[in-house]
Structure formats: C-alpha cells, structure tokens
CSV table of C-alpha atoms in Angstrom, one decimal:
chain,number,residue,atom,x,y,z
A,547,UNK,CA,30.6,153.8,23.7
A,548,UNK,CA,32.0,154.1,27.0
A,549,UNK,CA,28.5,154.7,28.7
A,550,UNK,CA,27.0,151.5,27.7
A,551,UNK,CA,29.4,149.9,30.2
A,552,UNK,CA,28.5,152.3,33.0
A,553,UNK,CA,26.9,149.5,35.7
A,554,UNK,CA,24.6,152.5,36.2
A,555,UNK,CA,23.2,152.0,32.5
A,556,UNK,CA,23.1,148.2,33.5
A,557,UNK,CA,21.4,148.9,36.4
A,558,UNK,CA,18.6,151.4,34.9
A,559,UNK,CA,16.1,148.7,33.7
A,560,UNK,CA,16.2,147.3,36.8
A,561,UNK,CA,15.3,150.5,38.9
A,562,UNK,CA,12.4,151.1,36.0
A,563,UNK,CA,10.6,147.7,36.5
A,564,UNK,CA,11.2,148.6,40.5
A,565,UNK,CA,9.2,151.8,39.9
A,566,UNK,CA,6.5,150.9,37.5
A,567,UNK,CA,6.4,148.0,39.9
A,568,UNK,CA,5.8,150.3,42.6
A,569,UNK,CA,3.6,152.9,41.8
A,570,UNK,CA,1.4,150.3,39.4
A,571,UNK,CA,0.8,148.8,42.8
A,572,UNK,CA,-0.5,152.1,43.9
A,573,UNK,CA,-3.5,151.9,41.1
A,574,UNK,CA,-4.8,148.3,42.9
A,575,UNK,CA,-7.2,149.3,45.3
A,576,UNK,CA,-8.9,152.0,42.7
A,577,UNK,CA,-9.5,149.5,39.8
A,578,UNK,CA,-12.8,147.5,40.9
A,579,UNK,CA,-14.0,148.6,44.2
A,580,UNK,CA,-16.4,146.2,46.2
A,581,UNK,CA,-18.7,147.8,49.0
A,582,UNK,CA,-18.5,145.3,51.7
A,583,UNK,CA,-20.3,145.3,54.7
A,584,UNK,CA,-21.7,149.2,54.6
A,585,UNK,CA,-23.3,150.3,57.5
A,586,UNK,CA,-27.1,151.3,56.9
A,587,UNK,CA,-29.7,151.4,59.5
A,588,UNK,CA,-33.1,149.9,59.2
A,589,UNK,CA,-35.9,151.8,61.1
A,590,UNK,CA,-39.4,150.3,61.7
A,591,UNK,CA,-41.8,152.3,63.3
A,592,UNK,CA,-44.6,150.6,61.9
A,593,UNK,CA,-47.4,150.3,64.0
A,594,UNK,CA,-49.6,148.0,62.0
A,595,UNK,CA,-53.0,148.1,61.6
A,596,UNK,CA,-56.2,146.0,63.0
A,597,UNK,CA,-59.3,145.6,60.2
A,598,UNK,CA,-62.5,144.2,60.8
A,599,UNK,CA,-62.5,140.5,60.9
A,600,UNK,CA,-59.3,139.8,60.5
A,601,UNK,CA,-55.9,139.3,62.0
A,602,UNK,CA,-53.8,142.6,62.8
A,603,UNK,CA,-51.8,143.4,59.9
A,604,UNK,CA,-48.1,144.9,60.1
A,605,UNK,CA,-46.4,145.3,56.9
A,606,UNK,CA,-43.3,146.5,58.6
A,607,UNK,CA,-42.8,143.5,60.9
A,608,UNK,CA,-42.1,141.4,57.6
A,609,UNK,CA,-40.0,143.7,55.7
A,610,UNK,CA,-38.2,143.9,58.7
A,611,UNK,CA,-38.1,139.8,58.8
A,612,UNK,CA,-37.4,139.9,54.9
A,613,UNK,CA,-33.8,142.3,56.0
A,614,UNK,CA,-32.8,139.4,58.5
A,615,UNK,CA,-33.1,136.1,56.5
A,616,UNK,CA,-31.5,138.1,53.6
A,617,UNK,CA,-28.6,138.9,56.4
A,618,UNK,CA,-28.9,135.3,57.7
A,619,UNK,CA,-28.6,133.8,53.9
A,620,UNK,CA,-25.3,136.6,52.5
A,621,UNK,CA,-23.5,135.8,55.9
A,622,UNK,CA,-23.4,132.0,55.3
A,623,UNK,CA,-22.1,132.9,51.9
A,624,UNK,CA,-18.7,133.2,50.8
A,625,UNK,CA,-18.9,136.9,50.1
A,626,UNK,CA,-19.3,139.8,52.0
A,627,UNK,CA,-22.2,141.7,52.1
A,628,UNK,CA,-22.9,145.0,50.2
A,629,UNK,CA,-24.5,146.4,53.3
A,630,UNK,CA,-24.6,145.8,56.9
A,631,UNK,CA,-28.3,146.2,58.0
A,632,UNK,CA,-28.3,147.8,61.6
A,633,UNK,CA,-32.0,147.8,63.4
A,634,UNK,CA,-32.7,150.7,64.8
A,635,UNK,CA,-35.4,151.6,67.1
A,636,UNK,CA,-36.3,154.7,65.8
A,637,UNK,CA,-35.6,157.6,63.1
A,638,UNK,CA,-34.1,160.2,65.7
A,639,UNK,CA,-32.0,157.6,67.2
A,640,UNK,CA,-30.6,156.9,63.3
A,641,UNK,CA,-30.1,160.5,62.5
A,642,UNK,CA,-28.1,160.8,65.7
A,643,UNK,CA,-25.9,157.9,64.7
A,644,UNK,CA,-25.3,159.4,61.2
A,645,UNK,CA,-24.3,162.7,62.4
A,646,UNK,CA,-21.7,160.3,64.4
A,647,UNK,CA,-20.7,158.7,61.2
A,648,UNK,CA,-21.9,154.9,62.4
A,649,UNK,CA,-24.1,154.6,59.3
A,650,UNK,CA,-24.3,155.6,55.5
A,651,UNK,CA,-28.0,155.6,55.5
A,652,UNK,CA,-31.2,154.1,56.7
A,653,UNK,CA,-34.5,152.6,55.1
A,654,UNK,CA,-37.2,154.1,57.4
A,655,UNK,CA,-40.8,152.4,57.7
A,656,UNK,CA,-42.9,155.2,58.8
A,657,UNK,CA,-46.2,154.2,61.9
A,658,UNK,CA,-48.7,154.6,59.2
A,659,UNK,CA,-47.2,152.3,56.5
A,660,UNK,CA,-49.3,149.0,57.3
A,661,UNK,CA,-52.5,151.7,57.6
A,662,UNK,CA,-51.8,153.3,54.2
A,663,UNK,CA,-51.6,149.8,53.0
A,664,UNK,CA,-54.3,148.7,54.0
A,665,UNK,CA,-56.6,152.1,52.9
A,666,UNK,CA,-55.4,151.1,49.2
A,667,UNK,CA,-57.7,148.4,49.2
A,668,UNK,CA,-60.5,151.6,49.9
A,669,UNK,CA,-62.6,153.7,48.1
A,670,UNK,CA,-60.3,156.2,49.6
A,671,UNK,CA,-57.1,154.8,49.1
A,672,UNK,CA,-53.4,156.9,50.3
A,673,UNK,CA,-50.3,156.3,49.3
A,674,UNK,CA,-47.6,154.6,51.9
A,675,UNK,CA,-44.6,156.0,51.9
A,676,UNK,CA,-40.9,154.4,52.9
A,677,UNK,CA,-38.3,156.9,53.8
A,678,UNK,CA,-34.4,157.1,52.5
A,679,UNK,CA,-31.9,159.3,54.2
A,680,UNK,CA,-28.6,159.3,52.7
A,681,UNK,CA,-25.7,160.3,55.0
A,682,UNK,CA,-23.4,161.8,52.2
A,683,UNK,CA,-20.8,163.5,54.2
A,684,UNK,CA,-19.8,160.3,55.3
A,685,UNK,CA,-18.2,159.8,51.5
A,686,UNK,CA,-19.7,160.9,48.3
A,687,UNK,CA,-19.0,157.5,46.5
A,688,UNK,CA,-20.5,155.1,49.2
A,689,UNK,CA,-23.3,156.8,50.2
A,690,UNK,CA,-23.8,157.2,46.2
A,691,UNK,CA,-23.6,152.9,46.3
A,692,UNK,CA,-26.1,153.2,49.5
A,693,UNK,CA,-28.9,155.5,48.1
A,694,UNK,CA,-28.6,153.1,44.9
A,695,UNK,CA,-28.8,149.9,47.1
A,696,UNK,CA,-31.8,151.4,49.3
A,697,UNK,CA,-33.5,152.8,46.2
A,698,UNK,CA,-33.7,149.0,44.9
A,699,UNK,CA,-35.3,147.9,48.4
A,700,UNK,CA,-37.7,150.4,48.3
A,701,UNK,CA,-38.6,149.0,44.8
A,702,UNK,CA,-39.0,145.5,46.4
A,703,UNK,CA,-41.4,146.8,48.9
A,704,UNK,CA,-43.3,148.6,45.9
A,705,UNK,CA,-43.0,145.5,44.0
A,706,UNK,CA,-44.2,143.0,46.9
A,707,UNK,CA,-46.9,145.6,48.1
A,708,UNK,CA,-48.7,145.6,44.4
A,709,UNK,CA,-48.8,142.2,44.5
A,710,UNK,CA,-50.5,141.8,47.5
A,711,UNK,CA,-52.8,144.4,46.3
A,712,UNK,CA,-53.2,142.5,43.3
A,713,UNK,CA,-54.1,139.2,45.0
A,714,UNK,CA,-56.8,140.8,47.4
A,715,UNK,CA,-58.5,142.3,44.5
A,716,UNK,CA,-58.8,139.5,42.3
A,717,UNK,CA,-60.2,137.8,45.5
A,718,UNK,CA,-63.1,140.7,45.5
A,719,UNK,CA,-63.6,140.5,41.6
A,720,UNK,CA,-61.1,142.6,40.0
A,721,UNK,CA,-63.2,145.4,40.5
A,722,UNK,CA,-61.2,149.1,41.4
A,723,UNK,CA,-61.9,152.7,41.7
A,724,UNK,CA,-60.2,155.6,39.2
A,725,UNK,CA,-58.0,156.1,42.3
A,726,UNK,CA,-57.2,152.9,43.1
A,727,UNK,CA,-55.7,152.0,39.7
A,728,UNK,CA,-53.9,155.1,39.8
A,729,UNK,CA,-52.0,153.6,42.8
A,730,UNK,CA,-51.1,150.0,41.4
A,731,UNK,CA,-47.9,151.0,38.7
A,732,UNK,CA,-46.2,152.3,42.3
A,733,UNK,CA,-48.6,151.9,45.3
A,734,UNK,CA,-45.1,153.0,47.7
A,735,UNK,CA,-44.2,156.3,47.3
A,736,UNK,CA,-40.0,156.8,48.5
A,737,UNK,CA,-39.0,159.9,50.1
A,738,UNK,CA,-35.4,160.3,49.9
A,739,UNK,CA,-33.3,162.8,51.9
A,740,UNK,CA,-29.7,163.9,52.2
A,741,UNK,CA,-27.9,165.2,55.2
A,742,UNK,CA,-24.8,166.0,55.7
A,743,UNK,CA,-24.9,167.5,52.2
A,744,UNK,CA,-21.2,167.6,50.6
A,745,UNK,CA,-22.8,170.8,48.9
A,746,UNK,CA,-21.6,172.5,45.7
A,747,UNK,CA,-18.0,174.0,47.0
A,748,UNK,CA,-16.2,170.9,48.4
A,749,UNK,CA,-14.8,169.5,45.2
A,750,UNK,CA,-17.4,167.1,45.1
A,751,UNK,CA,-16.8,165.9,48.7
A,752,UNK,CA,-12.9,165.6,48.3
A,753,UNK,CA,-12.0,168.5,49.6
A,754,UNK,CA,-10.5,166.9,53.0
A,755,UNK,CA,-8.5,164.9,50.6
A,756,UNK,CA,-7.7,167.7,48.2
A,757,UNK,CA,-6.0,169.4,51.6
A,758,UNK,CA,-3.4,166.3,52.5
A,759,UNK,CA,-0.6,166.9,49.8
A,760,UNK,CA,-0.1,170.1,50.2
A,761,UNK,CA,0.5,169.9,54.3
A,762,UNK,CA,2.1,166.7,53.8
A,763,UNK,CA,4.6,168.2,51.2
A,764,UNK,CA,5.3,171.3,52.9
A,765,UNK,CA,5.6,169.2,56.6
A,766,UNK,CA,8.7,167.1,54.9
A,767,UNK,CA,10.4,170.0,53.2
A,768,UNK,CA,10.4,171.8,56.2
A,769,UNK,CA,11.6,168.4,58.7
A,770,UNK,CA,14.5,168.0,55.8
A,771,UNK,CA,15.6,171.9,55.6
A,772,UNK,CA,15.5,172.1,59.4
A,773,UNK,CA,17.4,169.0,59.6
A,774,UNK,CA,19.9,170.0,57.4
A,775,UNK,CA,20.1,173.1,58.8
A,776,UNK,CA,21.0,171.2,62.3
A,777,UNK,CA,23.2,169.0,60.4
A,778,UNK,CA,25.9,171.1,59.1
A,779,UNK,CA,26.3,173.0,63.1
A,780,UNK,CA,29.1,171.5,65.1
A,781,UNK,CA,27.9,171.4,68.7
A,782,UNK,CA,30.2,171.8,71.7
A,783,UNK,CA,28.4,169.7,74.3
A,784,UNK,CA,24.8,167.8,74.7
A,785,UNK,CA,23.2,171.3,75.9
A,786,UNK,CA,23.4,173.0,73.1
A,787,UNK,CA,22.1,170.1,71.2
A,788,UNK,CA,19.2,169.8,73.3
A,789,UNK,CA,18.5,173.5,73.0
A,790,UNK,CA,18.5,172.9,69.4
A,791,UNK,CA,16.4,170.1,68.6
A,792,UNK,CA,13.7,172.5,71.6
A,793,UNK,CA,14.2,175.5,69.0
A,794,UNK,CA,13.4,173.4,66.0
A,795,UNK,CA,10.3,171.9,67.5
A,796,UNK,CA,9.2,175.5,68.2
A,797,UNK,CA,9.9,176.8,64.5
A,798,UNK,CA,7.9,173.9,63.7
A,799,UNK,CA,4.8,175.3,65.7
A,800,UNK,CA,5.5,178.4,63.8
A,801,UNK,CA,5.6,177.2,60.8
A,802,UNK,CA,2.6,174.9,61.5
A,803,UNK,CA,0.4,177.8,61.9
A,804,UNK,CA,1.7,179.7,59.3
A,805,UNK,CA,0.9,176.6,56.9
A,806,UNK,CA,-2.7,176.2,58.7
A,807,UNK,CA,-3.9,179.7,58.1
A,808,UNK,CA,-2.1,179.7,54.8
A,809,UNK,CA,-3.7,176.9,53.4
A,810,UNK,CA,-7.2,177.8,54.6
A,811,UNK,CA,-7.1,181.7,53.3
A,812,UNK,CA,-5.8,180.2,50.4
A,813,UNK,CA,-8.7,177.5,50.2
A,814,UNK,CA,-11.4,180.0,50.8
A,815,UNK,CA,-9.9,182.4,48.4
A,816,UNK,CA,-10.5,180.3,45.5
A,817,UNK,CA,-13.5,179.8,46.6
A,818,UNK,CA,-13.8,176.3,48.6
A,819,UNK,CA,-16.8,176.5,51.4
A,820,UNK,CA,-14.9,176.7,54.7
A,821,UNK,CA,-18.2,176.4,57.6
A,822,UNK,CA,-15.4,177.8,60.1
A,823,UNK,CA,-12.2,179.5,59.3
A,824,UNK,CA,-10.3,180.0,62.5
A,825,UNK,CA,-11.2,175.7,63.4
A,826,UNK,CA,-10.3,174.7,60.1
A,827,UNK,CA,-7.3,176.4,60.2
A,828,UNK,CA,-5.9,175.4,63.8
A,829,UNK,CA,-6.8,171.8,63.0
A,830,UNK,CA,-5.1,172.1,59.9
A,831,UNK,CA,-1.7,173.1,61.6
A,832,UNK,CA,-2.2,170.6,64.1
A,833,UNK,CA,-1.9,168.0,61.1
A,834,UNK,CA,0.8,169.7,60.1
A,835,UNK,CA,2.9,169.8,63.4
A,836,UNK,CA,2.3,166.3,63.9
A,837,UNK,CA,3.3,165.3,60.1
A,838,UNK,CA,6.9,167.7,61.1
A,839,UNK,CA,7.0,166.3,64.6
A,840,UNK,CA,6.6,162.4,62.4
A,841,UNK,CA,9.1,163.2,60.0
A,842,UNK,CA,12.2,165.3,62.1
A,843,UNK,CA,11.8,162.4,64.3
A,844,UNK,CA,12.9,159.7,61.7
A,845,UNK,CA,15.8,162.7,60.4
A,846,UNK,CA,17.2,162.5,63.2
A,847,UNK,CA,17.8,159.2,64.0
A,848,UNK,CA,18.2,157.8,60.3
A,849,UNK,CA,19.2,161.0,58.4
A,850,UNK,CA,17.3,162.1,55.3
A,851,UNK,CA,17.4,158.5,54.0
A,852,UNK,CA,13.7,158.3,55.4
A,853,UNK,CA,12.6,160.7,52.8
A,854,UNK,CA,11.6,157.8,50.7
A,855,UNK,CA,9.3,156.5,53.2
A,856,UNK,CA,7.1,159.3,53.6
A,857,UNK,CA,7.0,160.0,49.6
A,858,UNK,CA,5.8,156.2,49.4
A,859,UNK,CA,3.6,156.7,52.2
A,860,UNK,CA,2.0,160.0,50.3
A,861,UNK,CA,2.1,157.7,47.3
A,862,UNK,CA,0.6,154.9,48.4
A,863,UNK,CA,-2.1,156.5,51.0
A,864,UNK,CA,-3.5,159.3,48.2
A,865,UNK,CA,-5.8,156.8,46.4
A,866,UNK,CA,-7.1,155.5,49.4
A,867,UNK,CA,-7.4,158.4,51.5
A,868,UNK,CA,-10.6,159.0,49.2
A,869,UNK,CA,-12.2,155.6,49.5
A,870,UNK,CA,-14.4,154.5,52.1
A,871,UNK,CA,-12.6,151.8,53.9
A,872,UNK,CA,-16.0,149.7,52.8
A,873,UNK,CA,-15.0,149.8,49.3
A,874,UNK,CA,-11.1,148.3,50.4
A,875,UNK,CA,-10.2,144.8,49.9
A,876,UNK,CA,-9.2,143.7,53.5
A,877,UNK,CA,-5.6,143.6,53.0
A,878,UNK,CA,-5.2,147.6,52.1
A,879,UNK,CA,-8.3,148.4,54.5
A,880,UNK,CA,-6.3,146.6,57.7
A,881,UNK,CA,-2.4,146.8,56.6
A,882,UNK,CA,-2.6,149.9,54.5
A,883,UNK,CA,-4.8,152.3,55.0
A,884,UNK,CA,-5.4,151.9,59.3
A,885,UNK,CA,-1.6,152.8,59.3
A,886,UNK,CA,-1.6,156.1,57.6
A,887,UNK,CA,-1.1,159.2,59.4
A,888,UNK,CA,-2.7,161.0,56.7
A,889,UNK,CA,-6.6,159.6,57.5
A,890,UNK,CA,-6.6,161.2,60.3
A,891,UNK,CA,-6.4,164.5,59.1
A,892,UNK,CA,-8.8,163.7,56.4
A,893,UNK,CA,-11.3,161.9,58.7
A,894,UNK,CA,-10.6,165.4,61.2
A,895,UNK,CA,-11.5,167.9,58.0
A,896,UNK,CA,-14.7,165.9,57.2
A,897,UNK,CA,-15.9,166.4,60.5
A,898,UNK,CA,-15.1,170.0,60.3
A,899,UNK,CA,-16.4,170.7,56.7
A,900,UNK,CA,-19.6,168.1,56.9
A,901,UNK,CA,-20.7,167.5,60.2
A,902,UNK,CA,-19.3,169.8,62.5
A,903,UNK,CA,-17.9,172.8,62.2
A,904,UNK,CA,-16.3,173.0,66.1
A,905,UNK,CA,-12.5,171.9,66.7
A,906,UNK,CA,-13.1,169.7,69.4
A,907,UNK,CA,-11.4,167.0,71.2
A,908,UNK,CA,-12.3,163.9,68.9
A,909,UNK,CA,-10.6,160.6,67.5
A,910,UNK,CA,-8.6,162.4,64.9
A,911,UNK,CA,-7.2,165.5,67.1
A,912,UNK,CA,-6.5,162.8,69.5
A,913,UNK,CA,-4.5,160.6,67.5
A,914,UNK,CA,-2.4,163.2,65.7
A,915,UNK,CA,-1.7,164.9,68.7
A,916,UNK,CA,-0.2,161.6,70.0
A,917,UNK,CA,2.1,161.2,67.3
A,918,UNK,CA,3.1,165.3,67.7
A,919,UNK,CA,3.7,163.8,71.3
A,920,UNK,CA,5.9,161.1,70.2
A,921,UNK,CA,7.4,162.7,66.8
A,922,UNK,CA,9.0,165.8,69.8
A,923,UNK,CA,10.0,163.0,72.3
A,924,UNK,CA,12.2,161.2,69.8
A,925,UNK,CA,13.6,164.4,68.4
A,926,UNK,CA,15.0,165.8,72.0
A,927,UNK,CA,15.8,162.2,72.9
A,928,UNK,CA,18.1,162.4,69.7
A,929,UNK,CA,20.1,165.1,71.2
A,930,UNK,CA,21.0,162.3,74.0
A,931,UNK,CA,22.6,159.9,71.2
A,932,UNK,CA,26.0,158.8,72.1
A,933,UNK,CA,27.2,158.9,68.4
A,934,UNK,CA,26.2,162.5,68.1
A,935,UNK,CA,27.8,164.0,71.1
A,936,UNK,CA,31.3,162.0,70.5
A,937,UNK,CA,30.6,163.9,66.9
A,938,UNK,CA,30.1,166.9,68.8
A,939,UNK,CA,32.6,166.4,71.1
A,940,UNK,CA,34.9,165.9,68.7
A,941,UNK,CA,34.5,168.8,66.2
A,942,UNK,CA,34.2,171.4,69.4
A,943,UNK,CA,38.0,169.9,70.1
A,944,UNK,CA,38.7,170.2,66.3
A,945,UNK,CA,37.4,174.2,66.3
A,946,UNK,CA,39.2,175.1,69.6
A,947,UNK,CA,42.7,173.7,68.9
C-alpha cells in the first residue's frame, strides 16, 4: 500500500517512543517521594525542677541534647535527613515562623514538663504533657509526614520517661499508688494542634494547584490568538507596530481581569472556600498577565513555535507544583521546579487561601510582576525588529502600488 512508504509512517514510532519518553519522565518525581531535610522547630521551655537532696533535674535539657546528637549522627551519614530540627526559643516565636512558612511544625516541651515528671513519682502524680503543632497549610502531604515523624518522638519521650519511672521505683521497692500505675502504659500525654487548617473546601489543600491550568491554558490561547491576530496585519511603518504590540498588552490586562474574577466566581460558585474574593481574584489576574506578558513575549520573537515550550512546561511543572520541594529529589527541586513560573502563583494562592487572606506585596507578587515587567518589555521591543519593519516596509509598498 502506498501509505506504508509514507516516511511519515516510518517516522511515527519514532515520535511515539519520543512521547511516552517524555511525558513517562513527567511521572518520576511522583513515584517514591523522600522528605529530606523538613523544617520543624524544637521548642524547650522547660524549666526543670529542684527536689530535695538531689541535683536539679531538667528533662527537657536532654531531649533537647537527644535532637542534636541524632542531627550530629544523620548529617555525617550519606542520607539526608527526614527533618531539619530548628531550636527555637520559645512557642510564640515558632508560631510566628509558621504563619511565615519557615517550618512544618514544632515539638514543644512545655515549663512544667521536668515538674510533672518528677510529681509521677508522688502520691499525687500529673501527667506531663509535650505539645505538636502541625503547620498544614504549608502542604497537606508534608506536614502529614511531619505530624507522623513528631508523633513517633513524642512516643520516645513516653517510652524513655516510663523507663526512668520504672528504674526509680524498683529502687523504692516496686511499691505504687492506684494513680501511679494508671500513669506508667503512657506517663506523657501529646497535645497535637493544627494551624493553618487546609479546612474542608480546598480540595484537600490543592486548591492553589487545582487554579494553575486553567489560567495557564487560557493565558497561551489568548498570547497565540492575539499573536495571530498581529500576524496577518501588514504594518506601514514601526509606529503603528509599536502602537500595536501597546494595544495588545492592554487587551491582555483586560482580559487578565476578566480571567481573575472569572475564575474566582466560578471557584466559589461550586463551592471552593475563597477567605477573600476581591484579593484572590486580583492576584489571580496578576498570574495571568504575567503568564500572557511570558508567553506574547516568546510569540513574538520565535512565532508560535514556542507553544511547545509552555505545554511542556505545564506538563512537566503540574506534578510538582503539588509537592513540597522537601519531598523532590535535588535535581527536579533545583533545575525543575525553582524555574517554573507556575510556583509562584501557587505559593501566592496558598498564602491567600491559608495564611493570609490580604494581597500584599510578598515574594510571589514580586516575582510575577517582574516577569509581567519583562514579558511587555520584550514584546514592544519586538516592534523595533529590523526583520519585521523591512516586512512591514515592504508589504505597505506592495498595498500602495
């Protein structure tokens, strides 16, 4: 048949091993995450305690010693880390740094923890108590790793306190109260808190992913129909080039808000919690402006060829744009996902829908309004092209003779 010897027949396994190549590459970073190096905080307030006859006791002081040879001993290993223990001087001071996204959580050793300890050995004995806060707006699935890492601490204290307990009493004959043995199967108690909550309307926490494609999609149709549209005029002299490369960056503001508020109405419609409309939505169509302002800019130096680059970029950037850069292998964390536009718009609408509900001047607004700087520079500088005003030029001679 004369369509077996069509090269493009010959050529079609090759282009299918190229894409299953391609976008089986995509599926990588998703099949085994590793936390490395999360941030937690460690807290010890721990103010010890002073019995009779004996030397002052603080518990806290040697959990806290326990945390740094364990740091000491994974950072001469070969592997990284689960978690990166950060001391803390105090619980306010660790809340403040999670509502600034510095830590996943933090393993808090209350002042009255060496005291409690100590009373268990009493005819009054109560209960010590080690605190978990969970910072889970930070990302669902690593903060979910966290509370499970700090959860398992907490049940090395418990496990290291009974023992103690154990020792002292065999020392004094074994002998304990009702209340006391009541205490010994879990002498710690944990209190565990969230902030931050992702709640129950955020698509379990993915809802500032969830909001990419669709401004990402809409951002390169409208770059490639503008372009086009710009494409097929034949333009007298540089002026009128210039004034339309200006007009296109303002449709693009138009049509930035237009996406913005669209989106958002549409979001909250169907019933995602939006904390502040009109911020959400202006911060939205700032993502969207700078994705245009990105995209016309390669148009209209390379043409619509660049298409490709932004659908690999979409490709290649959605399974990681949900991923703490924690659970990354170091390859996509520095060359992969640091160089995608799209983070910064999720990293913006986590603030927004988690932390704070203000659009503000932060590192995400400042970054993409940066490249919206740079995407409108190299479109109006286009207009300048020598290529395109001999074009020009040339078809304004073509229409007047």
């Amino acid at each position: 048949m004369s369509i077996l010897r069509s090269k493009w027949v010959a050529l079609s396994p090759v282009m299918v091993a190229i894409v299953v190549l391609i976008f089986s590459l995509i599926l990588v970073p998703t099949v085994h995450p590793k936390p490395q190096k999360l941030p937690v905080a460690f807290v010890n307030e721990d103010e010890g305690v002073q019995l009779p006859n004996q030397p002052p006791i603080n518990m806290g002081k040697n959990i806290e010693q326990a945390i740094q040879n364990m740091a000491k001993s994974n950072a001469a290993g070969k592997d990284q880390p689960p978690i990166d223990w950060m001391q803390v001087d105090s619980e306010n001071k660790a809340k403040k740094g999670m509502d600034k996204q510095h830590y996943y959580g933090a393993l808090i050793i209350p002042k009255d923890f060496s005291k409690k300890v100590a009373s268990l050995q009493t005819p009054r004995p109560s209960a010590p108590k080690v605190k978990i806060v969970v910072n889970q707006g930070m990302n669902a699935a690593a903060s979910a790793i966290v509370q499970q890492i700090l959860n398992q601490a907490a049940d090395h204290i418990n496990a290291n306190v009974r023992q103690q307990l154990l020792q002292a009493m065999s020392k004094k004959g074994g002998m304990v109260t009702v209340e006391q043995a009541a205490l010994l199967a879990s002498p710690v108690e944990k209190e565990t808190a969230v902030i931050h909550a992702v709640g129950t309307h955020s698509a379990n926490g993915n809802a500032p992913v969830s909001f990419v494609q669709p401004i990402w999609m809409a951002s390169l149709a409208a770059a490639a129909l503008l372009h086009l549209a710009m494409d097929r005029r034949a333009f007298a002299h540089r002026r009128e080039k210039l004034a339309a490369q200006v007009m296109k960056t303002v449709v693009g503001l138009l049509l930035a808000l237009i996406a913005g508020f669209g989106l958002i109405g549409m979001a909250d419609a169907i019933g995602f919690h939006i904390p502040s409309f009109i911020d959400m939505a202006l911060f939205v169509s700032l993502a969207f402006f700078s994705f245009f302002a990105i995209e016309s800019a390669v148009f209209a130096w390379i043409g619509l060829k660049g298409i490709p680059i932004f659908i690999l970029l979409l490709f290649f950037g959605a399974p990681l744009l949900s991923m703490a850069p924690e659970l990354m292998t170091s390859f996509y964390r520095d060359w992969v996902y640091s160089w995608l536009p799209q983070r910064f718009m999720v990293e913006g609408l986590r603030e927004l829908f988690f932390f704070d509900p203000t659009f503000q001047w932060n590192e995400p607004v400042s970054v993409l309004c940066w490249l919206a700087f740079v995407g409108v520079v190299l479109v109006i500088v286009s207009a300048f092209k020598k290529r395109m005003v001999q074009e020009s030029e040339e078809s304004g001679k073509l229409v007047t003779s």
